[in-house]
Amino acid sequence: MINKSDNGERIERIKNELQKAHLDALVCTLPTNVLLLSGYWPVVGSSIAIATSDGRVVVIAPADEQELAELGWAEVDTFQPGSLAQLPDTLKIVQASLTQAVQKLGIERGRVGYEGTDMNQPASYASMHLYSASIPGLINRAMPQATLADATSQIIQLRSAMTPAEVGQMRTACEVAGFAFQLGANQLRPGLRETEVAAAFEASLSIQGVGYKQTQRAGGFAFCMSGPNSALAGRAYARSRSRQLEAGDLVLLHLNSYIDGYWTDITRTYCLGQPTAQQRQMYAAMFEARAAAHAAIRPGVRAATVDKAARDVMVKHGFGENFTHSTGHNVGFAAIGFNGPPRLHPASPDVLEVGMVFNVEPAIYIKGFGGMRHCDVVTVTPEGMELLTPYQSNFEHIVH
């Protein structure tokens, strides 16, 4: 968790963004945005965070999440999500708490921003409450004299770069993922099913993560795609199948993991046995593209320039048509952040800034043969970049 004494920079950024937009307050309900404003990642999704332009933050949380909510930096108000006396109605229950919080903050007649469009939202629990289209009505009933404004652009801007404390959380998240890659890779062998491999990698996330550096919640999703199935990993999602690993296979392992709401996006591709000549050519191109992209990363560089650095290497090696997706995207408050900077895409207008955290994922997919991807998480520093996933990045660690 982020220490309460380390939250000053995030609060200042929120204040500055609201003041620039002439907003008196910002109301967020999506768990990732509640985390952004308060340092608390809601479990079931019914919590609400309110940040004001003078630096106050209030969280309205279910009473049974109070322990987690108080680990953040916000003032915490709680509500009882239900009882045996009546069927639960979250909107009605939370309405009174929201009205009280608005009055306490003195923003009844202010200009208030809210989440006005869709955003990538990782699951915080098996079932989540999302306020969705009911948000404007909920706010209006709590402050009928206020003026509402779509604050999507302000939220995206706040999410685009992390504070030093948040980057620290990402380091921890990537370390926990590293434990999973180490333990999982040691179990690779022919005969295992893809689902068994994925389970081996995924299991250690919570086992190794909870309690590590005061982490409260840890977990995630692992997917294994082997042999010809690995060529399908260029799709918008990964899927483990019942296929058994065979000697000579490329084994692509994709991991999206989290600690306390901060997400990673990491992939490694192993080879079961010594690589063939074609596999070696693919590895050589992929690692050279990775190095070229890393070398291009520094403040002020266009995200499209980083994409081009990696893509040019793939073209040089004859794999340009096999690199079918962008070189990277925003990572941190969600595992996949396509709707906010930085987007390492040929058409991206984004410019890299200190504190941005994203993945770099050069890849090659050859239908019917196999695919490989090496996906790192990096952050932009004043001098260039910091690699947050420095493990299993050469032949010694990927050949089994």
mmCIF file of N, CA and C in Angstrom, residues 285-298 301-303 305-313 323 327-328 344 352 358-362 374 376 378 384-385:
data_model
loop_
_atom_site.group_PDB
_atom_site.id
_atom_site.type_symbol
_atom_site.label_atom_id
_atom_site.label_comp_id
_atom_site.label_asym_id
_atom_site.label_seq_id
_atom_site.Cartn_x
_atom_site.Cartn_y
_atom_site.Cartn_z
ATOM 1 N N ALA A 285 15.112 -11.424 -33.923
ATOM 2 C CA ALA A 285 14.371 -10.232 -34.356
ATOM 3 C C ALA A 285 13.608 -9.616 -33.188
ATOM 4 N N MET A 286 12.966 -10.466 -32.391
ATOM 5 C CA MET A 286 12.155 -9.958 -31.286
ATOM 6 C C MET A 286 13.015 -9.234 -30.249
ATOM 7 N N PHE A 287 14.149 -9.814 -29.877
ATOM 8 C CA PHE A 287 15.006 -9.177 -28.879
ATOM 9 C C PHE A 287 15.671 -7.917 -29.422
ATOM 10 N N GLU A 288 15.984 -7.895 -30.714
ATOM 11 C CA GLU A 288 16.559 -6.679 -31.302
ATOM 12 C C GLU A 288 15.506 -5.566 -31.342
ATOM 13 N N ALA A 289 14.270 -5.932 -31.674
ATOM 14 C CA ALA A 289 13.183 -4.936 -31.679
ATOM 15 C C ALA A 289 12.945 -4.405 -30.275
ATOM 16 N N ARG A 290 13.005 -5.284 -29.292
ATOM 17 C CA ARG A 290 12.862 -4.865 -27.892
ATOM 18 C C ARG A 290 13.941 -3.861 -27.526
ATOM 19 N N ALA A 291 15.182 -4.158 -27.861
ATOM 20 C CA ALA A 291 16.293 -3.259 -27.526
ATOM 21 C C ALA A 291 16.140 -1.915 -28.227
ATOM 22 N N ALA A 292 15.684 -1.931 -29.485
ATOM 23 C CA ALA A 292 15.510 -0.685 -30.230
ATOM 24 C C ALA A 292 14.422 0.179 -29.598
ATOM 25 N N ALA A 293 13.319 -0.462 -29.183
ATOM 26 C CA ALA A 293 12.241 0.291 -28.536
ATOM 27 C C ALA A 293 12.712 0.874 -27.212
ATOM 28 N N HIS A 294 13.403 0.078 -26.416
ATOM 29 C CA HIS A 294 13.901 0.566 -25.129
ATOM 30 C C HIS A 294 14.833 1.765 -25.317
ATOM 31 N N ALA A 295 15.689 1.689 -26.316
ATOM 32 C CA ALA A 295 16.661 2.763 -26.550
ATOM 33 C C ALA A 295 15.986 4.062 -26.958
ATOM 34 N N ALA A 296 14.791 3.967 -27.535
ATOM 35 C CA ALA A 296 14.092 5.166 -28.008
ATOM 36 C C ALA A 296 13.310 5.871 -26.914
ATOM 37 N N ILE A 297 13.132 5.230 -25.776
ATOM 38 C CA ILE A 297 12.261 5.767 -24.726
ATOM 39 C C ILE A 297 12.983 6.816 -23.896
ATOM 40 N N ARG A 298 12.417 8.004 -23.870
ATOM 41 C CA ARG A 298 12.894 9.091 -23.013
ATOM 42 C C ARG A 298 11.841 10.206 -23.041
ATOM 43 N N VAL A 301 9.800 12.169 -26.318
ATOM 44 C CA VAL A 301 9.750 11.368 -27.543
ATOM 45 C C VAL A 301 8.299 10.993 -27.834
ATOM 46 N N ARG A 302 7.936 11.012 -29.103
ATOM 47 C CA ARG A 302 6.591 10.596 -29.481
ATOM 48 C C ARG A 302 6.450 9.084 -29.298
ATOM 49 N N ALA A 303 5.300 8.655 -28.797
ATOM 50 C CA ALA A 303 5.051 7.226 -28.629
ATOM 51 C C ALA A 303 5.134 6.497 -29.962
ATOM 52 N N THR A 305 7.173 7.081 -32.287
ATOM 53 C CA THR A 305 8.587 6.879 -32.605
ATOM 54 C C THR A 305 9.099 5.587 -31.981
ATOM 55 N N VAL A 306 8.635 5.280 -30.767
ATOM 56 C CA VAL A 306 9.022 4.031 -30.108
ATOM 57 C C VAL A 306 8.446 2.847 -30.882
ATOM 58 N N ASP A 307 7.196 2.970 -31.296
ATOM 59 C CA ASP A 307 6.591 1.912 -32.104
ATOM 60 C C ASP A 307 7.389 1.690 -33.388
ATOM 61 N N LYS A 308 7.784 2.768 -34.036
ATOM 62 C CA LYS A 308 8.518 2.659 -35.299
ATOM 63 C C LYS A 308 9.881 1.995 -35.093
ATOM 64 N N ALA A 309 10.527 2.296 -33.965
ATOM 65 C CA ALA A 309 11.838 1.701 -33.705
ATOM 66 C C ALA A 309 11.744 0.183 -33.670
ATOM 67 N N ALA A 310 10.728 -0.322 -32.993
ATOM 68 C CA ALA A 310 10.535 -1.771 -32.927
ATOM 69 C C ALA A 310 10.076 -2.331 -34.268
ATOM 70 N N ARG A 311 9.148 -1.636 -34.919
ATOM 71 C CA ARG A 311 8.564 -2.141 -36.171
ATOM 72 C C ARG A 311 9.600 -2.174 -37.294
ATOM 73 N N ASP A 312 10.485 -1.194 -37.340
ATOM 74 C CA ASP A 312 11.523 -1.171 -38.378
ATOM 75 C C ASP A 312 12.437 -2.392 -38.277
ATOM 76 N N VAL A 313 12.732 -2.812 -37.046
ATOM 77 C CA VAL A 313 13.574 -4.000 -36.866
ATOM 78 C C VAL A 313 12.844 -5.239 -37.390
ATOM 79 N N PHE A 323 4.040 -8.863 -37.219
ATOM 80 C CA PHE A 323 3.920 -8.039 -36.009
ATOM 81 C C PHE A 323 2.619 -7.263 -36.161
ATOM 82 N N THR A 327 3.063 -1.610 -30.432
ATOM 83 C CA THR A 327 4.216 -1.985 -29.619
ATOM 84 C C THR A 327 3.931 -1.885 -28.132
ATOM 85 N N GLY A 328 2.890 -1.152 -27.737
ATOM 86 C CA GLY A 328 2.600 -1.077 -26.313
ATOM 87 C C GLY A 328 1.456 -0.143 -25.989
ATOM 88 N N LEU A 344 1.625 3.244 -27.763
ATOM 89 C CA LEU A 344 2.760 3.048 -28.665
ATOM 90 C C LEU A 344 2.246 2.438 -29.962
ATOM 91 N N LEU A 352 5.843 11.032 -24.671
ATOM 92 C CA LEU A 352 6.233 10.407 -23.411
ATOM 93 C C LEU A 352 6.583 11.453 -22.357
ATOM 94 N N PHE A 358 4.122 1.828 -19.008
ATOM 95 C CA PHE A 358 3.498 1.138 -20.141
ATOM 96 C C PHE A 358 4.264 -0.137 -20.447
ATOM 97 N N ASN A 359 3.705 -0.933 -21.357
ATOM 98 C CA ASN A 359 4.395 -2.147 -21.763
ATOM 99 C C ASN A 359 5.067 -1.941 -23.120
ATOM 100 N N VAL A 360 6.057 -2.762 -23.391
ATOM 101 C CA VAL A 360 6.726 -2.813 -24.690
ATOM 102 C C VAL A 360 6.676 -4.271 -25.120
ATOM 103 N N GLU A 361 5.951 -4.580 -26.199
ATOM 104 C CA GLU A 361 5.662 -5.973 -26.521
ATOM 105 C C GLU A 361 5.863 -6.320 -27.999
ATOM 106 N N PRO A 362 7.099 -6.304 -28.485
ATOM 107 C CA PRO A 362 7.335 -6.764 -29.851
ATOM 108 C C PRO A 362 6.966 -8.239 -29.973
ATOM 109 N N HIS A 374 7.549 -10.861 -26.342
ATOM 110 C CA HIS A 374 8.271 -10.543 -25.114
ATOM 111 C C HIS A 374 7.748 -9.193 -24.642
ATOM 112 N N ASP A 376 7.485 -6.434 -21.738
ATOM 113 C CA ASP A 376 8.037 -5.840 -20.524
ATOM 114 C C ASP A 376 7.156 -4.703 -20.041
ATOM 115 N N VAL A 378 7.698 -0.913 -18.391
ATOM 116 C CA VAL A 378 8.737 0.098 -18.205
ATOM 117 C C VAL A 378 8.096 1.389 -17.695
ATOM 118 N N GLY A 384 15.706 8.575 -19.147
ATOM 119 C CA GLY A 384 15.332 7.638 -20.202
ATOM 120 C C GLY A 384 14.216 6.735 -19.745
ATOM 121 N N MET A 385 14.554 5.517 -19.335
ATOM 122 C CA MET A 385 13.528 4.593 -18.867
ATOM 123 C C MET A 385 14.099 3.658 -17.819
#
